[in-house]
Amino acid sequence: MAKAIKEHQLLETVLSAKFQDWVIGGVRQKSLLRTIGWRSVFAVNGKEWQTARALIRPSFTRN
């Protein structure tokens, strides 16, 4: 079942602290792996997700 997130703070919590509770799997993961790559932050879980997120985090911080 897909879930949509509208609230900014909830989305921030999911992406920064509660990522382990929002596993990507099944058809969605397979299609993402084919289209955006197997190491994309949008297509991996767990430790791989943490690594991918750490790589893009600087792009989302203000100077």
mmCIF file with all atom_site columns, C-alpha atoms in Angstrom:
data_model
loop_
_atom_site.group_PDB
_atom_site.id
_atom_site.type_symbol
_atom_site.label_atom_id
_atom_site.label_alt_id
_atom_site.label_comp_id
_atom_site.label_asym_id
_atom_site.label_entity_id
_atom_site.label_seq_id
_atom_site.pdbx_PDB_ins_code
_atom_site.Cartn_x
_atom_site.Cartn_y
_atom_site.Cartn_z
_atom_site.occupancy
_atom_site.B_iso_or_equiv
_atom_site.pdbx_formal_charge
_atom_site.auth_seq_id
_atom_site.auth_comp_id
_atom_site.auth_asym_id
_atom_site.auth_atom_id
_atom_site.pdbx_PDB_model_num
ATOM 1  C CA . MET A 1 1  ? 0.000  0.000  0.000   1.00 0.00 ? 1  MET A CA 1
ATOM 2  C CA . ALA A 1 2  ? 1.401  3.408  -0.988  1.00 0.00 ? 2  ALA A CA 1
ATOM 3  C CA . LYS A 1 3  ? 1.366  6.325  1.418   1.00 0.00 ? 3  LYS A CA 1
ATOM 4  C CA . ALA A 1 4  ? 1.514  10.012 0.567   1.00 0.00 ? 4  ALA A CA 1
ATOM 5  C CA . ILE A 1 5  ? 3.019  12.606 2.894   1.00 0.00 ? 5  ILE A CA 1
ATOM 6  C CA . LYS A 1 6  ? 1.760  16.199 2.771   1.00 0.00 ? 6  LYS A CA 1
ATOM 7  C CA . GLU A 1 7  ? 3.187  17.684 5.960   1.00 0.00 ? 7  GLU A CA 1
ATOM 8  C CA . HIS A 1 8  ? 6.688  19.134 5.713   1.00 0.00 ? 8  HIS A CA 1
ATOM 9  C CA . GLN A 1 9  ? 7.800  18.197 9.244   1.00 0.00 ? 9  GLN A CA 1
ATOM 10 C CA . LEU A 1 10 ? 6.526  14.641 8.911   1.00 0.00 ? 10 LEU A CA 1
ATOM 11 C CA . LEU A 1 11 ? 8.393  14.210 5.630   1.00 0.00 ? 11 LEU A CA 1
ATOM 12 C CA . GLU A 1 12 ? 11.556 15.603 7.223   1.00 0.00 ? 12 GLU A CA 1
ATOM 13 C CA . THR A 1 13 ? 11.248 13.116 10.103  1.00 0.00 ? 13 THR A CA 1
ATOM 14 C CA . VAL A 1 14 ? 10.719 10.177 7.759   1.00 0.00 ? 14 VAL A CA 1
ATOM 15 C CA . LEU A 1 15 ? 13.716 11.090 5.606   1.00 0.00 ? 15 LEU A CA 1
ATOM 16 C CA . SER A 1 16 ? 16.108 11.869 8.446   1.00 0.00 ? 16 SER A CA 1
ATOM 17 C CA . ALA A 1 17 ? 15.233 9.767  11.479  1.00 0.00 ? 17 ALA A CA 1
ATOM 18 C CA . LYS A 1 18 ? 12.545 7.179  10.747  1.00 0.00 ? 18 LYS A CA 1
ATOM 19 C CA . PHE A 1 19 ? 13.837 5.915  7.402   1.00 0.00 ? 19 PHE A CA 1
ATOM 20 C CA . GLN A 1 20 ? 14.096 2.318  8.671   1.00 0.00 ? 20 GLN A CA 1
ATOM 21 C CA . ASP A 1 21 ? 10.298 2.251  9.063   1.00 0.00 ? 21 ASP A CA 1
ATOM 22 C CA . TRP A 1 22 ? 9.682  3.179  5.395   1.00 0.00 ? 22 TRP A CA 1
ATOM 23 C CA . VAL A 1 23 ? 11.194 0.326  3.396   1.00 0.00 ? 23 VAL A CA 1
ATOM 24 C CA . ILE A 1 24 ? 11.104 0.452  -0.407  1.00 0.00 ? 24 ILE A CA 1
ATOM 25 C CA . GLY A 1 25 ? 10.325 -2.891 -1.970  1.00 0.00 ? 25 GLY A CA 1
ATOM 26 C CA . GLY A 1 26 ? 8.603  -4.928 -4.603  1.00 0.00 ? 26 GLY A CA 1
ATOM 27 C CA . VAL A 1 27 ? 7.644  -3.487 -7.964  1.00 0.00 ? 27 VAL A CA 1
ATOM 28 C CA . ARG A 1 28 ? 8.528  0.074  -6.926  1.00 0.00 ? 28 ARG A CA 1
ATOM 29 C CA . GLN A 1 29 ? 12.097 -0.875 -6.035  1.00 0.00 ? 29 GLN A CA 1
ATOM 30 C CA . LYS A 1 30 ? 12.581 -2.907 -9.218  1.00 0.00 ? 30 LYS A CA 1
ATOM 31 C CA . SER A 1 31 ? 11.344 -0.072 -11.437 1.00 0.00 ? 31 SER A CA 1
ATOM 32 C CA . LEU A 1 32 ? 13.502 2.480  -9.620  1.00 0.00 ? 32 LEU A CA 1
ATOM 33 C CA . LEU A 1 33 ? 16.557 0.261  -9.898  1.00 0.00 ? 33 LEU A CA 1
ATOM 34 C CA . ARG A 1 34 ? 16.087 0.110  -13.664 1.00 0.00 ? 34 ARG A CA 1
ATOM 35 C CA . THR A 1 35 ? 15.398 3.812  -14.173 1.00 0.00 ? 35 THR A CA 1
ATOM 36 C CA . ILE A 1 36 ? 17.559 5.742  -11.694 1.00 0.00 ? 36 ILE A CA 1
ATOM 37 C CA . GLY A 1 37 ? 20.211 3.264  -10.661 1.00 0.00 ? 37 GLY A CA 1
ATOM 38 C CA . TRP A 1 38 ? 20.832 0.650  -8.024  1.00 0.00 ? 38 TRP A CA 1
ATOM 39 C CA . ARG A 1 39 ? 22.554 3.027  -5.560  1.00 0.00 ? 39 ARG A CA 1
ATOM 40 C CA . SER A 1 40 ? 20.013 5.822  -5.690  1.00 0.00 ? 40 SER A CA 1
ATOM 41 C CA . VAL A 1 41 ? 18.676 7.150  -2.395  1.00 0.00 ? 41 VAL A CA 1
ATOM 42 C CA . PHE A 1 42 ? 15.206 6.448  -3.800  1.00 0.00 ? 42 PHE A CA 1
ATOM 43 C CA . ALA A 1 43 ? 15.856 2.759  -4.541  1.00 0.00 ? 43 ALA A CA 1
ATOM 44 C CA . VAL A 1 44 ? 17.758 1.345  -1.558  1.00 0.00 ? 44 VAL A CA 1
ATOM 45 C CA . ASN A 1 45 ? 17.117 0.558  2.107   1.00 0.00 ? 45 ASN A CA 1
ATOM 46 C CA . GLY A 1 46 ? 19.033 0.307  5.365   1.00 0.00 ? 46 GLY A CA 1
ATOM 47 C CA . LYS A 1 47 ? 22.770 0.974  5.401   1.00 0.00 ? 47 LYS A CA 1
ATOM 48 C CA . GLU A 1 48 ? 22.810 1.580  1.631   1.00 0.00 ? 48 GLU A CA 1
ATOM 49 C CA . TRP A 1 49 ? 20.148 4.269  2.094   1.00 0.00 ? 49 TRP A CA 1
ATOM 50 C CA . GLN A 1 50 ? 22.157 5.914  4.894   1.00 0.00 ? 50 GLN A CA 1
ATOM 51 C CA . THR A 1 51 ? 25.240 6.024  2.664   1.00 0.00 ? 51 THR A CA 1
ATOM 52 C CA . ALA A 1 52 ? 23.319 7.444  -0.318  1.00 0.00 ? 52 ALA A CA 1
ATOM 53 C CA . ARG A 1 53 ? 21.586 10.016 1.907   1.00 0.00 ? 53 ARG A CA 1
ATOM 54 C CA . ALA A 1 54 ? 24.906 11.135 3.394   1.00 0.00 ? 54 ALA A CA 1
ATOM 55 C CA . LEU A 1 55 ? 26.269 11.725 -0.107  1.00 0.00 ? 55 LEU A CA 1
ATOM 56 C CA . ILE A 1 56 ? 23.426 14.047 -1.115  1.00 0.00 ? 56 ILE A CA 1
ATOM 57 C CA . ARG A 1 57 ? 22.868 15.741 2.275   1.00 0.00 ? 57 ARG A CA 1
ATOM 58 C CA . PRO A 1 58 ? 25.286 18.651 1.545   1.00 0.00 ? 58 PRO A CA 1
ATOM 59 C CA . SER A 1 59 ? 23.163 19.596 -1.468  1.00 0.00 ? 59 SER A CA 1
ATOM 60 C CA . PHE A 1 60 ? 20.251 20.374 0.849   1.00 0.00 ? 60 PHE A CA 1
ATOM 61 C CA . THR A 1 61 ? 21.998 22.528 3.451   1.00 0.00 ? 61 THR A CA 1
ATOM 62 C CA . ARG A 1 62 ? 22.206 26.287 3.386   1.00 0.00 ? 62 ARG A CA 1
ATOM 63 C CA . ASN A 1 63 ? 25.568 28.009 3.326   1.00 0.00 ? 63 ASN A CA 1
#
